[in-house]
mmCIF file with all atom_site columns, C-alpha atoms in Angstrom:
data_model
loop_
_atom_site.group_PDB
_atom_site.id
_atom_site.type_symbol
_atom_site.label_atom_id
_atom_site.label_alt_id
_atom_site.label_comp_id
_atom_site.label_asym_id
_atom_site.label_entity_id
_atom_site.label_seq_id
_atom_site.pdbx_PDB_ins_code
_atom_site.Cartn_x
_atom_site.Cartn_y
_atom_site.Cartn_z
_atom_site.occupancy
_atom_site.B_iso_or_equiv
_atom_site.pdbx_formal_charge
_atom_site.auth_seq_id
_atom_site.auth_comp_id
_atom_site.auth_asym_id
_atom_site.auth_atom_id
_atom_site.pdbx_PDB_model_num
ATOM 1   C CA . PRO A 1 1   ? -24.937 -20.052 -46.657 1.00 52.00 ? 1   PRO A CA 1
ATOM 2   C CA . VAL A 1 2   ? -22.812 -17.653 -44.674 1.00 50.00 ? 2   VAL A CA 1
ATOM 3   C CA . SER A 1 3   ? -23.466 -19.365 -41.351 1.00 54.00 ? 3   SER A CA 1
ATOM 4   C CA . ASP A 1 4   ? -22.063 -22.657 -42.695 1.00 56.00 ? 4   ASP A CA 1
ATOM 5   C CA . LEU A 1 5   ? -18.989 -20.854 -43.978 1.00 48.00 ? 5   LEU A CA 1
ATOM 6   C CA . LEU A 1 6   ? -18.413 -19.174 -40.604 1.00 49.00 ? 6   LEU A CA 1
ATOM 7   C CA . PHE A 1 7   ? -18.859 -22.506 -38.829 1.00 52.00 ? 7   PHE A CA 1
ATOM 8   C CA . CYS A 1 8   ? -16.304 -24.173 -41.113 1.00 49.00 ? 8   CYS A CA 1
ATOM 9   C CA . MET A 1 9   ? -13.854 -21.303 -40.583 1.00 47.00 ? 9   MET A CA 1
ATOM 10  C CA . GLN A 1 10  ? -14.190 -21.603 -36.819 1.00 50.00 ? 10  GLN A CA 1
ATOM 11  C CA . GLN A 1 11  ? -13.627 -25.349 -36.961 1.00 49.00 ? 11  GLN A CA 1
ATOM 12  C CA . THR A 1 12  ? -10.630 -25.278 -39.300 1.00 48.00 ? 12  THR A CA 1
ATOM 13  C CA . TRP A 1 13  ? -8.745  -22.134 -38.271 1.00 45.00 ? 13  TRP A CA 1
ATOM 14  C CA . ARG A 1 14  ? -6.299  -22.609 -35.445 1.00 51.00 ? 14  ARG A CA 1
ATOM 15  C CA . SER A 1 15  ? -4.151  -19.943 -33.909 1.00 48.00 ? 15  SER A CA 1
ATOM 16  C CA . PRO A 1 16  ? -0.437  -20.343 -34.609 1.00 48.00 ? 16  PRO A CA 1
ATOM 17  C CA . TRP A 1 17  ? 0.221   -19.560 -30.925 1.00 49.00 ? 17  TRP A CA 1
ATOM 18  C CA . PRO A 1 18  ? -2.540  -21.188 -28.849 1.00 53.00 ? 18  PRO A CA 1
ATOM 19  C CA . GLU A 1 19  ? -0.398  -21.145 -25.692 1.00 62.00 ? 19  GLU A CA 1
ATOM 20  C CA . ARG A 1 20  ? 0.106   -17.391 -26.039 1.00 68.00 ? 20  ARG A CA 1
ATOM 21  C CA . GLU A 1 21  ? -3.651  -16.867 -26.342 1.00 71.00 ? 21  GLU A CA 1
ATOM 22  C CA . ALA A 1 22  ? -4.215  -18.919 -23.199 1.00 72.00 ? 22  ALA A CA 1
ATOM 23  C CA . GLU A 1 23  ? -1.593  -16.845 -21.378 1.00 74.00 ? 23  GLU A CA 1
ATOM 24  C CA . GLN A 1 24  ? -3.243  -13.599 -22.449 1.00 77.00 ? 24  GLN A CA 1
ATOM 25  C CA . GLU A 1 25  ? -6.718  -14.800 -21.499 1.00 80.00 ? 25  GLU A CA 1
ATOM 26  C CA . ALA A 1 26  ? -5.452  -15.844 -18.072 1.00 79.00 ? 26  ALA A CA 1
ATOM 27  C CA . LEU A 1 27  ? -3.698  -12.490 -17.709 1.00 82.00 ? 27  LEU A CA 1
ATOM 28  C CA . HIS A 1 28  ? -6.836  -10.520 -18.556 1.00 83.00 ? 28  HIS A CA 1
ATOM 29  C CA . PHE A 1 29  ? -9.115  -12.631 -16.377 1.00 87.00 ? 29  PHE A CA 1
ATOM 30  C CA . SER A 1 30  ? -6.750  -12.598 -13.391 1.00 87.00 ? 30  SER A CA 1
ATOM 31  C CA . SER A 1 31  ? -6.108  -8.863  -13.550 1.00 86.00 ? 31  SER A CA 1
ATOM 32  C CA . PHE A 1 32  ? -9.838  -8.254  -13.793 1.00 88.00 ? 32  PHE A CA 1
ATOM 33  C CA . LEU A 1 33  ? -10.446 -10.478 -10.743 1.00 89.00 ? 33  LEU A CA 1
ATOM 34  C CA . ILE A 1 34  ? -7.831  -8.672  -8.649  1.00 87.00 ? 34  ILE A CA 1
ATOM 35  C CA . ALA A 1 35  ? -9.299  -5.265  -9.428  1.00 87.00 ? 35  ALA A CA 1
ATOM 36  C CA . LEU A 1 36  ? -12.824 -6.585  -8.950  1.00 86.00 ? 36  LEU A CA 1
ATOM 37  C CA . GLU A 1 37  ? -12.105 -7.927  -5.476  1.00 86.00 ? 37  GLU A CA 1
ATOM 38  C CA . THR A 1 38  ? -10.654 -4.556  -4.503  1.00 86.00 ? 38  THR A CA 1
ATOM 39  C CA . ALA A 1 39  ? -13.597 -2.629  -5.966  1.00 83.00 ? 39  ALA A CA 1
ATOM 40  C CA . ILE A 1 40  ? -16.435 -4.817  -4.682  1.00 82.00 ? 40  ILE A CA 1
ATOM 41  C CA . PHE A 1 41  ? -15.261 -6.396  -1.463  1.00 82.00 ? 41  PHE A CA 1
ATOM 42  C CA . LEU A 1 42  ? -12.563 -4.186  0.048   1.00 83.00 ? 42  LEU A CA 1
ATOM 43  C CA . THR A 1 43  ? -13.104 -0.536  -0.901  1.00 80.00 ? 43  THR A CA 1
ATOM 44  C CA . PRO A 1 44  ? -16.780 -0.227  0.151   1.00 78.00 ? 44  PRO A CA 1
ATOM 45  C CA . LEU A 1 45  ? -15.912 -1.694  3.558   1.00 81.00 ? 45  LEU A CA 1
ATOM 46  C CA . LYS A 1 46  ? -12.812 0.474   3.905   1.00 80.00 ? 46  LYS A CA 1
ATOM 47  C CA . LEU A 1 47  ? -10.662 -2.653  4.247   1.00 84.00 ? 47  LEU A CA 1
ATOM 48  C CA . TYR A 1 48  ? -7.070  -2.729  3.084   1.00 85.00 ? 48  TYR A CA 1
ATOM 49  C CA . ALA A 1 49  ? -5.741  -5.033  0.407   1.00 85.00 ? 49  ALA A CA 1
ATOM 50  C CA . GLY A 1 50  ? -2.322  -6.574  0.700   1.00 83.00 ? 50  GLY A CA 1
ATOM 51  C CA . GLY A 1 51  ? 0.823   -5.299  -0.952  1.00 86.00 ? 51  GLY A CA 1
ATOM 52  C CA . VAL A 1 52  ? 1.037   -2.209  -3.102  1.00 88.00 ? 52  VAL A CA 1
ATOM 53  C CA . THR A 1 53  ? -2.732  -1.759  -3.423  1.00 87.00 ? 53  THR A CA 1
ATOM 54  C CA . GLY A 1 54  ? -3.028  -1.767  0.365   1.00 87.00 ? 54  GLY A CA 1
ATOM 55  C CA . LEU A 1 55  ? -0.229  0.778   0.575   1.00 90.00 ? 55  LEU A CA 1
ATOM 56  C CA . ALA A 1 56  ? -2.073  2.991   -1.917  1.00 88.00 ? 56  ALA A CA 1
ATOM 57  C CA . GLN A 1 57  ? -5.248  2.668   0.169   1.00 86.00 ? 57  GLN A CA 1
ATOM 58  C CA . ILE A 1 58  ? -3.395  3.609   3.357   1.00 88.00 ? 58  ILE A CA 1
ATOM 59  C CA . VAL A 1 59  ? -1.866  6.659   1.687   1.00 89.00 ? 59  VAL A CA 1
ATOM 60  C CA . LEU A 1 60  ? -5.260  7.806   0.392   1.00 85.00 ? 60  LEU A CA 1
ATOM 61  C CA . TYR A 1 61  ? -6.983  7.285   3.736   1.00 82.00 ? 61  TYR A CA 1
ATOM 62  C CA . SER A 1 62  ? -4.206  9.058   5.629   1.00 84.00 ? 62  SER A CA 1
ATOM 63  C CA . LEU A 1 63  ? -4.317  12.024  3.229   1.00 81.00 ? 63  LEU A CA 1
ATOM 64  C CA . GLY A 1 64  ? -8.069  12.268  3.791   1.00 75.00 ? 64  GLY A CA 1
ATOM 65  C CA . ILE A 1 65  ? -8.914  11.705  0.113   1.00 67.00 ? 65  ILE A CA 1
ATOM 66  C CA . ILE A 1 66  ? -12.030 9.722   0.933   1.00 62.00 ? 66  ILE A CA 1
ATOM 67  C CA . ILE A 1 67  ? -14.963 11.967  1.753   1.00 51.00 ? 67  ILE A CA 1
ATOM 68  C CA . LYS A 1 68  ? -17.791 10.051  3.388   1.00 52.00 ? 68  LYS A CA 1
ATOM 69  C CA . ASP A 1 69  ? -19.444 7.987   0.640   1.00 57.00 ? 69  ASP A CA 1
ATOM 70  C CA . ASP A 1 70  ? -17.632 9.389   -2.398  1.00 60.00 ? 70  ASP A CA 1
ATOM 71  C CA . MET A 1 71  ? -16.233 6.041   -3.508  1.00 59.00 ? 71  MET A CA 1
ATOM 72  C CA . LEU A 1 72  ? -15.995 7.056   -7.171  1.00 61.00 ? 72  LEU A CA 1
ATOM 73  C CA . ALA A 1 73  ? -13.341 9.671   -6.461  1.00 71.00 ? 73  ALA A CA 1
ATOM 74  C CA . PHE A 1 74  ? -11.549 7.292   -4.108  1.00 74.00 ? 74  PHE A CA 1
ATOM 75  C CA . SER A 1 75  ? -11.473 4.487   -6.697  1.00 76.00 ? 75  SER A CA 1
ATOM 76  C CA . SER A 1 76  ? -10.088 6.839   -9.333  1.00 80.00 ? 76  SER A CA 1
ATOM 77  C CA . TYR A 1 77  ? -7.343  8.040   -7.009  1.00 83.00 ? 77  TYR A CA 1
ATOM 78  C CA . LEU A 1 78  ? -6.675  4.454   -5.943  1.00 85.00 ? 78  LEU A CA 1
ATOM 79  C CA . ALA A 1 79  ? -6.325  3.294   -9.555  1.00 87.00 ? 79  ALA A CA 1
ATOM 80  C CA . ILE A 1 80  ? -3.862  6.036   -10.435 1.00 89.00 ? 80  ILE A CA 1
ATOM 81  C CA . LEU A 1 81  ? -1.832  5.774   -7.224  1.00 90.00 ? 81  LEU A CA 1
ATOM 82  C CA . ASN A 1 82  ? -1.728  1.980   -7.502  1.00 88.00 ? 82  ASN A CA 1
ATOM 83  C CA . PHE A 1 83  ? -0.318  2.242   -11.027 1.00 90.00 ? 83  PHE A CA 1
ATOM 84  C CA . VAL A 1 84  ? 2.248   4.844   -9.925  1.00 91.00 ? 84  VAL A CA 1
ATOM 85  C CA . PHE A 1 85  ? 3.361   2.619   -7.038  1.00 91.00 ? 85  PHE A CA 1
ATOM 86  C CA . LEU A 1 86  ? 3.569   -0.451  -9.312  1.00 89.00 ? 86  LEU A CA 1
ATOM 87  C CA . PHE A 1 87  ? 5.622   1.291   -11.994 1.00 90.00 ? 87  PHE A CA 1
ATOM 88  C CA . PRO A 1 88  ? 9.040   1.015   -10.236 1.00 89.00 ? 88  PRO A CA 1
ATOM 89  C CA . PHE A 1 89  ? 8.439   -2.702  -9.682  1.00 87.00 ? 89  PHE A CA 1
ATOM 90  C CA . ASN A 1 90  ? 7.714   -3.116  -13.389 1.00 87.00 ? 90  ASN A CA 1
ATOM 91  C CA . ILE A 1 91  ? 10.995  -1.337  -14.207 1.00 89.00 ? 91  ILE A CA 1
ATOM 92  C CA . LEU A 1 92  ? 12.795  -3.656  -11.793 1.00 87.00 ? 92  LEU A CA 1
ATOM 93  C CA . ALA A 1 93  ? 11.223  -6.656  -13.524 1.00 85.00 ? 93  ALA A CA 1
ATOM 94  C CA . TRP A 1 94  ? 12.340  -5.359  -16.927 1.00 88.00 ? 94  TRP A CA 1
ATOM 95  C CA . PHE A 1 95  ? 15.995  -5.034  -15.955 1.00 90.00 ? 95  PHE A CA 1
ATOM 96  C CA . LYS A 1 96  ? 16.447  -7.816  -13.392 1.00 87.00 ? 96  LYS A CA 1
ATOM 97  C CA . LEU A 1 97  ? 13.899  -10.457 -14.432 1.00 83.00 ? 97  LEU A CA 1
ATOM 98  C CA . SER A 1 98  ? 12.732  -11.599 -17.854 1.00 82.00 ? 98  SER A CA 1
ATOM 99  C CA . LYS A 1 99  ? 11.228  -9.299  -20.482 1.00 85.00 ? 99  LYS A CA 1
ATOM 100 C CA . LYS A 1 100 ? 8.149   -11.515 -20.836 1.00 83.00 ? 100 LYS A CA 1
ATOM 101 C CA . TYR A 1 101 ? 7.583   -11.348 -17.074 1.00 83.00 ? 101 TYR A CA 1
ATOM 102 C CA . ALA A 1 102 ? 7.918   -7.557  -17.140 1.00 85.00 ? 102 ALA A CA 1
ATOM 103 C CA . ILE A 1 103 ? 5.560   -7.130  -20.086 1.00 85.00 ? 103 ILE A CA 1
ATOM 104 C CA . TYR A 1 104 ? 2.873   -9.391  -18.619 1.00 82.00 ? 104 TYR A CA 1
ATOM 105 C CA . THR A 1 105 ? 3.169   -7.757  -15.199 1.00 84.00 ? 105 THR A CA 1
ATOM 106 C CA . THR A 1 106 ? 2.886   -4.297  -16.750 1.00 87.00 ? 106 THR A CA 1
ATOM 107 C CA . LEU A 1 107 ? -0.176  -5.391  -18.744 1.00 87.00 ? 107 LEU A CA 1
ATOM 108 C CA . SER A 1 108 ? -1.682  -6.732  -15.530 1.00 86.00 ? 108 SER A CA 1
ATOM 109 C CA . SER A 1 109 ? -1.072  -3.367  -13.848 1.00 88.00 ? 109 SER A CA 1
ATOM 110 C CA . ILE A 1 110 ? -2.713  -1.532  -16.747 1.00 89.00 ? 110 ILE A CA 1
ATOM 111 C CA . ILE A 1 111 ? -5.774  -3.792  -16.727 1.00 87.00 ? 111 ILE A CA 1
ATOM 112 C CA . GLN A 1 112 ? -6.130  -3.405  -12.956 1.00 87.00 ? 112 GLN A CA 1
ATOM 113 C CA . THR A 1 113 ? -5.916  0.377   -13.330 1.00 89.00 ? 113 THR A CA 1
ATOM 114 C CA . ILE A 1 114 ? -8.575  0.473   -16.043 1.00 88.00 ? 114 ILE A CA 1
ATOM 115 C CA . VAL A 1 115 ? -10.971 -1.736  -14.079 1.00 87.00 ? 115 VAL A CA 1
ATOM 116 C CA . LEU A 1 116 ? -10.458 0.339   -10.920 1.00 86.00 ? 116 LEU A CA 1
ATOM 117 C CA . LEU A 1 117 ? -11.059 3.555   -12.879 1.00 85.00 ? 117 LEU A CA 1
ATOM 118 C CA . PHE A 1 118 ? -14.448 2.220   -13.970 1.00 82.00 ? 118 PHE A CA 1
ATOM 119 C CA . SER A 1 119 ? -15.252 0.483   -10.693 1.00 77.00 ? 119 SER A CA 1
ATOM 120 C CA . ASP A 1 120 ? -18.204 2.731   -9.860  1.00 71.00 ? 120 ASP A CA 1
ATOM 121 C CA . TYR A 1 121 ? -20.372 0.289   -11.804 1.00 71.00 ? 121 TYR A CA 1
ATOM 122 C CA . PHE A 1 122 ? -19.186 -2.666  -9.728  1.00 69.00 ? 122 PHE A CA 1
ATOM 123 C CA . GLN A 1 123 ? -19.687 -0.864  -6.427  1.00 64.00 ? 123 GLN A CA 1
ATOM 124 C CA . THR A 1 124 ? -23.423 -0.694  -7.068  1.00 61.00 ? 124 THR A CA 1
ATOM 125 C CA . TRP A 1 125 ? -23.645 -4.484  -6.825  1.00 66.00 ? 125 TRP A CA 1
ATOM 126 C CA . LYS A 1 126 ? -23.465 -4.424  -3.003  1.00 70.00 ? 126 LYS A CA 1
ATOM 127 C CA . VAL A 1 127 ? -22.545 -8.075  -2.646  1.00 70.00 ? 127 VAL A CA 1
ATOM 128 C CA . PHE A 1 128 ? -23.201 -9.504  0.852   1.00 73.00 ? 128 PHE A CA 1
ATOM 129 C CA . TYR A 1 129 ? -25.107 -6.350  1.823   1.00 74.00 ? 129 TYR A CA 1
ATOM 130 C CA . ASP A 1 130 ? -27.914 -6.729  4.349   1.00 73.00 ? 130 ASP A CA 1
ATOM 131 C CA . SER A 1 131 ? -30.558 -4.128  3.547   1.00 73.00 ? 131 SER A CA 1
ATOM 132 C CA . GLN A 1 132 ? -32.297 -4.597  6.897   1.00 80.00 ? 132 GLN A CA 1
ATOM 133 C CA . THR A 1 133 ? -29.273 -3.680  8.994   1.00 80.00 ? 133 THR A CA 1
ATOM 134 C CA . GLY A 1 134 ? -27.647 -1.484  6.353   1.00 76.00 ? 134 GLY A CA 1
ATOM 135 C CA . GLN A 1 135 ? -24.313 -3.255  6.746   1.00 78.00 ? 135 GLN A CA 1
ATOM 136 C CA . TYR A 1 136 ? -22.110 -5.646  4.844   1.00 78.00 ? 136 TYR A CA 1
ATOM 137 C CA . ASN A 1 137 ? -21.280 -9.134  6.061   1.00 80.00 ? 137 ASN A CA 1
ATOM 138 C CA . ILE A 1 138 ? -17.591 -8.404  6.586   1.00 83.00 ? 138 ILE A CA 1
ATOM 139 C CA . LEU A 1 139 ? -16.432 -11.991 7.021   1.00 86.00 ? 139 LEU A CA 1
ATOM 140 C CA . SER A 1 140 ? -18.071 -13.130 3.782   1.00 83.00 ? 140 SER A CA 1
ATOM 141 C CA . CYS A 1 141 ? -16.535 -10.220 1.883   1.00 84.00 ? 141 CYS A CA 1
ATOM 142 C CA . ILE A 1 142 ? -13.073 -10.991 3.245   1.00 86.00 ? 142 ILE A CA 1
ATOM 143 C CA . ILE A 1 143 ? -13.318 -14.697 2.397   1.00 88.00 ? 143 ILE A CA 1
ATOM 144 C CA . VAL A 1 144 ? -14.513 -14.091 -1.163  1.00 87.00 ? 144 VAL A CA 1
ATOM 145 C CA . ALA A 1 145 ? -11.906 -11.359 -1.701  1.00 88.00 ? 145 ALA A CA 1
ATOM 146 C CA . ALA A 1 146 ? -9.170  -13.739 -0.533  1.00 89.00 ? 146 ALA A CA 1
ATOM 147 C CA . LEU A 1 147 ? -10.464 -16.472 -2.869  1.00 91.00 ? 147 LEU A CA 1
ATOM 148 C CA . PHE A 1 148 ? -10.510 -14.062 -5.822  1.00 89.00 ? 148 PHE A CA 1
ATOM 149 C CA . ASN A 1 149 ? -7.018  -12.822 -5.010  1.00 88.00 ? 149 ASN A CA 1
ATOM 150 C CA . GLY A 1 150 ? -5.580  -16.307 -4.518  1.00 89.00 ? 150 GLY A CA 1
ATOM 151 C CA . LEU A 1 151 ? -7.147  -17.646 -7.716  1.00 90.00 ? 151 LEU A CA 1
ATOM 152 C CA . ALA A 1 152 ? -6.026  -14.646 -9.742  1.00 88.00 ? 152 ALA A CA 1
ATOM 153 C CA . ASN A 1 153 ? -2.459  -14.618 -8.459  1.00 85.00 ? 153 ASN A CA 1
ATOM 154 C CA . GLY A 1 154 ? -2.192  -18.379 -8.922  1.00 87.00 ? 154 GLY A CA 1
ATOM 155 C CA . LEU A 1 155 ? -3.293  -18.086 -12.560 1.00 85.00 ? 155 LEU A CA 1
ATOM 156 C CA . LEU A 1 156 ? -0.890  -15.225 -13.151 1.00 82.00 ? 156 LEU A CA 1
ATOM 157 C CA . MET A 1 157 ? 2.076   -17.043 -11.623 1.00 81.00 ? 157 MET A CA 1
ATOM 158 C CA . ARG A 1 158 ? 1.294   -20.181 -13.578 1.00 82.00 ? 158 ARG A CA 1
ATOM 159 C CA . ARG A 1 159 ? 1.496   -18.136 -16.781 1.00 77.00 ? 159 ARG A CA 1
ATOM 160 C CA . GLY A 1 160 ? 4.782   -16.447 -15.845 1.00 75.00 ? 160 GLY A CA 1
ATOM 161 C CA . ALA A 1 161 ? 3.453   -13.113 -14.591 1.00 76.00 ? 161 ALA A CA 1
ATOM 162 C CA . THR A 1 162 ? 2.286   -11.489 -11.382 1.00 79.00 ? 162 THR A CA 1
ATOM 163 C CA . SER A 1 163 ? 0.009   -8.673  -10.364 1.00 80.00 ? 163 SER A CA 1
ATOM 164 C CA . GLY A 1 164 ? 3.138   -6.641  -9.675  1.00 78.00 ? 164 GLY A CA 1
ATOM 165 C CA . GLY A 1 165 ? 4.459   -5.076  -6.547  1.00 80.00 ? 165 GLY A CA 1
ATOM 166 C CA . ILE A 1 166 ? 5.677   -7.157  -3.642  1.00 80.00 ? 166 ILE A CA 1
ATOM 167 C CA . ILE A 1 167 ? 5.554   -10.430 -5.586  1.00 76.00 ? 167 ILE A CA 1
ATOM 168 C CA . THR A 1 168 ? 7.932   -8.954  -8.163  1.00 79.00 ? 168 THR A CA 1
ATOM 169 C CA . LEU A 1 169 ? 10.273  -7.922  -5.383  1.00 77.00 ? 169 LEU A CA 1
ATOM 170 C CA . CYS A 1 170 ? 10.178  -11.441 -3.941  1.00 77.00 ? 170 CYS A CA 1
ATOM 171 C CA . GLN A 1 171 ? 10.903  -12.948 -7.361  1.00 73.00 ? 171 GLN A CA 1
ATOM 172 C CA . TYR A 1 172 ? 13.991  -10.758 -7.622  1.00 71.00 ? 172 TYR A CA 1
#
């Protein structure tokens, strides 16, 4: 039957570049985690991330882009401004560091931008939200955001990429 054929194909077919697939999976997962920690744990609490994302948040807050609880508009502006701020670092990586590093870092920036653009779905999760007091547990959000960020950046660096920005500048 067809199911047996599919099972045999899965067992016998091997990718010619398994290490490249592992690198890409780590890149996608890590970039998703970085954007997720910004969307779920930092933006709803109006906390700043580190590096270029934090700079983008500061610029948006200082320009008065955020209007009370309109987090969807803020996340869209944050995604676009974050990508714009990361672009010069990606150019620097292309010319001064390796091409592979630049490509993976640019892909990470694109994935982060896409996840932040669609982060309105994630902001409805309200992780560590106390419905009785109507407030978030700030310390728990900060700790989990730091764990996500550390795990994601560690995976990216192990695969020869970064989330862009300040880390790229330090590598140079």
